Amino acid sequence: MRDVAIIGASMTQFGQRDAWIRELLAEAGDACLDDAGVEPSALDHLYVSNMASGEFEGMTGVPNALAHDLGALGAYTQRVDQTSSSGGAGIYAAWQSIASGASDATLLVGGEKMTHKTTAESTDVIASLTHPAEYKHGVTLPSFAGLTARHYLERFDAPRESLAKVAVKNHENGTRNPHAQFQKEVDLDTVMESPIVADPLRLYDFCPITDGSAALMLVPADDAESYVDSADDYAVISGVAGATDTHVVHERDDPTVMGGVVESGERAFDMAGLEPDDVDVAELHDMFTILEFLQMEGLGFAEHGKAWERVEAGETTMDGDLPINTSGGLKSKGHPLGASGVAQGVEIYEQIVGEAGPRQVDADVALACNVGGFGNCVITTILEAAA
Amino acid sequence: MRDVAIIGASMTQFGQRDAWIRELLAEAGDACLDDAGVEPSALDHLYVSNMASGEFEGMTGVPNALAHDLGALGAYTQRVDQTSSSGGAGIYAAWQSIASGASDATLLVGGEKMTHKTTAESTDVIASLTHPAEYKHGVTLPSFAGLTARHYLERFDAPRESLAKVAVKNHENGTRNPHAQFQKEVDLDTVMESPIVADPLRLYDFCPITDGSAALMLVPADDAESYVDSADDYAVISGVAGATDTHVVHERDDPTVMGGVVESGERAFDMAGLEPDDVDVAELHDMFTILEFLQMEGLGFAEHGKAWERVEAGETTMDGDLPINTSGGLKSKGHPLGASGVAQGVEIYEQIVGEAGPRQVDADVALACNVGGFGNCVITTILEAAA
């Protein structure tokens, strides 16, 4: 197994974009090659994280189209799909391509084009990942989130405001991210008084529907310094692992425990030889505010039932002990399905190499957790500074 | 990099199946685990090769569903899509998972459920992989095949019957494959007089629309003998590689050369340290009869423009120097998109370990070439006997 480094990153503007999936992928791919100083002809592998270009646009074969658009003909191309965790799955696939020796230069581009569909249409595409027995009864992902949030708040005697504070924090972080879909603060009252979507969760507890793309450039760690100026300029993937949970959400023993988060986290920490306390900054999959609590607890950043206390204490803000979702998270940055996990990787890479600008925190170890479905499949990635 | 072995294989009945994609995948997956003697709980990675379950059935997230159905919760799951070469891409992904050390036990299951749609609907899903400029003008894959066949026959002065003989051969082979969709011989006159589809190609020059699934079990080669009785009972993946060609088919310099076939073949032979002459048996992607010629030439089994002579001389029959498509090929076995490349792997594995029954030939080195789109992306796999 070879160690694997990330030497470049990019993301497009997230939001409502007047561009199709091919254009979005090419935009991030081109920018990432530029950032890394890699010629497209030097690519051995080119992976595309994308859930549903066929369903959203009637277009398949986008990896081949991207090879054409980037001028990377000859590279091996493949689409990686693991629903809303396709981006994290792409990081894992790209890592395997380098670690196995199959590729010496892998570009990963994740993207999704969604906003041309109605919210109902997009929700229907996303809900196609749920178990048919649940799907047919209308139990979509937002309704799972509502049920879980009510259970969590009552069982752990947590105030409703603690969930709203996740939204307030992530929106504040998003004001410092020029690529975020919503670069505006929201206050607690606005969240608490927004329309109910899945009681007790309200509009501002949910991420938006988004178009966008993000990219990462991976090479063997031993080659990294031939691309960049110094060891300060790249990050090493010290841990990456995935795990599944039940396909039928109601079969889980405890609705407040996401088994895929726990297992993928333990595997990634084992691989890196690190503990949760070693992590300086994290991107968690806050598709719904309640998910930030479940991941904090599943990854060992808080005891079971206690994540809300850390949030209430302000420990996960930019200035806290463990800043979470400095990028703005899915909540304010947006959630173009196949792009989201890659964009998490972009944020933790930029934090490690000191390119996060106004969002920069002091970080030598950074973690990203990308959740597919309602925890159906989860990929956890840990980056470390090379220097 | 660790050497990788295949220790088990299975495929379902191919044809028109009264089963959905989940059932087809579980059927092949269960049978493969039985064949390999692996408990589902021992799986580290579970890959699903599938092009379009969302488009065909409105169901996504099938890898997670399969983990549930097999009892492999906790395994990392992912869908591999590279259109009609998704199966070959799955072999490559599964190989990388073991070679990189990420997994010690990877099950690959490829499948597609198609026949509940009309041929026009299925063709439209498949055609969504072509470049929009070509797609909008109605240039689907069958029409590319017709144009290419006419050019080939005229340029190389090849008789129309040589293409028909590919169909006759592969149908004859299919009579010895109990899983094939069409287990019946066709004679030359039947092929030559069948309805024209894309002149000069006729109905029997095309593979059918098919439901089905196939599976392979991969482990580190060093561990293989802990699963099987002897070195006769497993095969080693000595070469596997992929490559792309232009997304726009009409941009290619020579319509009779598939660049992805040439490059993936050269890379796979380099990796294996072998030459085309070393290959004892091959599965080629005969979605259209003309493709068998292009792959024979691209892989070095015949000079450019001369494949038809080898076919005319009977050298690619079961008794010939280089038996091609002993399984019956896509032509008679059927072509469930995501399953086809995996089923090619099943056939060459069974040839190597001596489990091909009435189709058995003498083989120490076997090759499979899986073609996505009209050569847009190609994966070549080489297996060798371990003993």
Short mmCIF file of C-alpha atoms in Angstrom, two decimals, chain A residues 1 22 44-45 47 50-51 53-55 58-61 63-65 67-68 72-83 88-90 92-93 95-103 125-132 135 241-248 251 263 267 376-379, chain B residues 1 22 44-45 47 50-51 53-55 58-61 63-65 67-68 72-83 88-90 92-93 95-103 125-132 135 241-248 251 263 267 376-379:
data_model
loop_
_atom_site.label_atom_id
_atom_site.label_comp_id
_atom_site.label_asym_id
_atom_site.label_seq_id
_atom_site.Cartn_x
_atom_site.Cartn_y
_atom_site.Cartn_z
CA MET A 1 0.00 0.00 0.00
CA ARG A 22 -21.01 18.26 -17.96
CA ASP A 44 -4.15 7.90 -15.22
CA HIS A 45 -7.57 7.69 -13.60
CA TYR A 47 -13.42 9.39 -11.27
CA ASN A 50 -22.48 11.52 -9.21
CA MET A 51 -25.70 9.97 -8.01
CA SER A 53 -27.31 12.40 -13.93
CA GLY A 54 -29.49 9.90 -15.79
CA GLU A 55 -32.52 10.66 -13.65
CA GLY A 58 -31.24 11.95 -19.11
CA MET A 59 -27.47 11.87 -19.52
CA THR A 60 -25.23 8.94 -18.59
CA GLY A 61 -21.60 8.23 -19.45
CA PRO A 63 -17.04 10.31 -16.94
CA ASN A 64 -16.29 9.68 -20.60
CA ALA A 65 -17.71 13.08 -21.50
CA ALA A 67 -12.39 12.96 -20.15
CA HIS A 68 -13.26 14.49 -23.52
CA ALA A 72 -7.75 13.57 -20.70
CA LEU A 73 -8.43 10.93 -23.36
CA GLY A 74 -6.74 7.67 -22.55
CA ALA A 75 -7.29 8.05 -18.81
CA TYR A 76 -9.39 5.33 -17.26
CA THR A 77 -12.75 6.76 -16.24
CA GLN A 78 -15.51 5.53 -13.97
CA ARG A 79 -18.57 6.83 -12.15
CA VAL A 80 -18.76 6.29 -8.39
CA ASP A 81 -22.26 6.22 -6.92
CA GLN A 82 -23.15 5.77 -3.30
CA THR A 83 -26.20 8.11 -3.33
CA GLY A 88 -16.84 10.34 0.00
CA ALA A 89 -17.01 7.09 -1.94
CA GLY A 90 -15.11 8.87 -4.71
CA TYR A 92 -12.13 6.23 -1.17
CA ALA A 93 -12.06 4.95 -4.78
CA TRP A 95 -7.37 6.62 -2.70
CA GLN A 96 -7.54 2.92 -3.69
CA SER A 97 -6.46 3.74 -7.24
CA ILE A 98 -3.24 5.34 -5.98
CA ALA A 99 -2.62 3.03 -3.01
CA SER A 100 -2.95 -0.06 -5.22
CA GLY A 101 -0.49 1.27 -7.79
CA ALA A 102 -3.13 1.30 -10.53
CA SER A 103 -2.74 5.06 -10.99
CA VAL A 125 -35.11 10.95 -7.06
CA ILE A 126 -33.39 11.01 -3.66
CA ALA A 127 -36.12 8.92 -2.02
CA SER A 128 -35.54 6.18 -4.61
CA LEU A 129 -32.60 5.12 -2.42
CA THR A 130 -34.85 4.17 0.49
CA HIS A 131 -36.29 0.73 1.07
CA PRO A 132 -39.42 0.19 -1.06
CA TYR A 135 -40.68 4.60 0.22
CA ALA A 241 -13.05 3.85 5.39
CA GLY A 242 -16.70 3.15 4.75
CA ALA A 243 -19.46 1.07 6.31
CA THR A 244 -23.14 0.34 5.81
CA ASP A 245 -26.12 0.25 8.12
CA THR A 246 -29.50 -1.39 7.54
CA HIS A 247 -31.29 -0.50 4.32
CA VAL A 248 -34.55 -0.44 6.28
CA GLU A 251 -34.92 -1.96 11.71
CA GLU A 263 -17.96 1.80 12.09
CA ARG A 267 -11.97 2.08 10.87
CA ASN A 376 -27.26 3.71 4.93
CA CYS A 377 -23.63 4.03 3.86
CA VAL A 378 -21.04 6.33 5.41
CA ILE A 379 -17.46 7.21 4.45
CA MET B 1 0.47 -3.88 -4.34
CA ARG B 22 -32.50 -6.51 -6.05
CA ASP B 44 -15.08 -6.08 3.73
CA HIS B 45 -16.21 -4.55 0.42
CA TYR B 47 -19.39 -3.64 -5.20
CA ASN B 50 -25.00 -1.52 -12.60
CA MET B 51 -25.64 1.14 -15.20
CA SER B 53 -31.37 0.84 -11.94
CA GLY B 54 -32.69 4.35 -11.37
CA GLU B 55 -33.72 4.78 -14.99
CA GLY B 58 -36.78 4.00 -10.18
CA MET B 59 -34.57 2.34 -7.58
CA THR B 60 -31.18 3.63 -6.45
CA GLY B 61 -29.02 2.67 -3.49
CA PRO B 63 -25.56 -1.72 -3.09
CA ASN B 64 -26.96 -0.91 0.34
CA ALA B 65 -30.05 -3.01 -0.40
CA ALA B 67 -25.74 -5.68 1.75
CA HIS B 68 -29.05 -5.99 3.59
CA ALA B 72 -23.38 -8.30 4.84
CA LEU B 73 -24.15 -5.25 6.98
CA GLY B 74 -21.04 -3.39 7.95
CA ALA B 75 -19.32 -4.10 4.62
CA TYR B 76 -18.47 -1.02 2.61
CA THR B 77 -20.68 -0.83 -0.45
CA GLN B 78 -20.52 1.16 -3.67
CA ARG B 79 -22.02 1.17 -7.16
CA VAL B 80 -19.63 1.09 -10.10
CA ASP B 81 -20.99 2.55 -13.33
CA GLN B 82 -19.17 2.73 -16.63
CA THR B 83 -22.28 2.16 -18.82
CA GLY B 88 -15.30 -4.77 -16.22
CA ALA B 89 -15.03 -1.56 -14.24
CA GLY B 90 -16.30 -3.52 -11.24
CA TYR B 92 -11.01 -3.26 -11.77
CA ALA B 93 -12.52 -1.58 -8.68
CA TRP B 95 -9.04 -5.60 -7.77
CA GLN B 96 -7.99 -2.17 -6.47
CA SER B 97 -9.81 -2.77 -3.19
CA ILE B 98 -7.74 -5.90 -2.52
CA ALA B 99 -4.47 -4.71 -4.08
CA SER B 100 -4.53 -1.51 -2.01
CA GLY B 101 -5.11 -3.39 1.23
CA ALA B 102 -8.47 -1.69 1.80
CA SER B 103 -10.28 -5.04 1.72
CA VAL B 125 -31.58 4.61 -21.74
CA ILE B 126 -28.48 3.15 -23.37
CA ALA B 127 -28.26 5.96 -25.94
CA SER B 128 -28.14 8.50 -23.08
CA LEU B 129 -24.43 7.65 -22.85
CA THR B 130 -23.69 9.03 -26.30
CA HIS B 131 -22.63 12.60 -27.01
CA PRO B 132 -25.67 14.91 -27.12
CA TYR B 135 -27.81 11.47 -29.64
CA ALA B 241 -6.56 -1.93 -17.03
CA GLY B 242 -8.95 0.53 -18.60
CA ALA B 243 -8.80 3.36 -21.10
CA THR B 244 -11.13 5.84 -22.79
CA ASP B 245 -11.63 6.92 -26.37
CA THR B 246 -13.38 10.05 -27.66
CA HIS B 247 -16.89 10.69 -26.37
CA VAL B 248 -17.84 11.85 -29.85
CA GLU B 251 -14.12 12.41 -34.06
CA GLU B 263 -4.73 1.03 -24.84
CA ARG B 267 -1.73 -1.85 -20.35
CA ASN B 376 -15.92 5.03 -25.16
CA CYS B 377 -14.38 3.23 -22.20
CA VAL B 378 -12.86 -0.26 -22.26
CA ILE B 379 -11.55 -2.55 -19.51
#
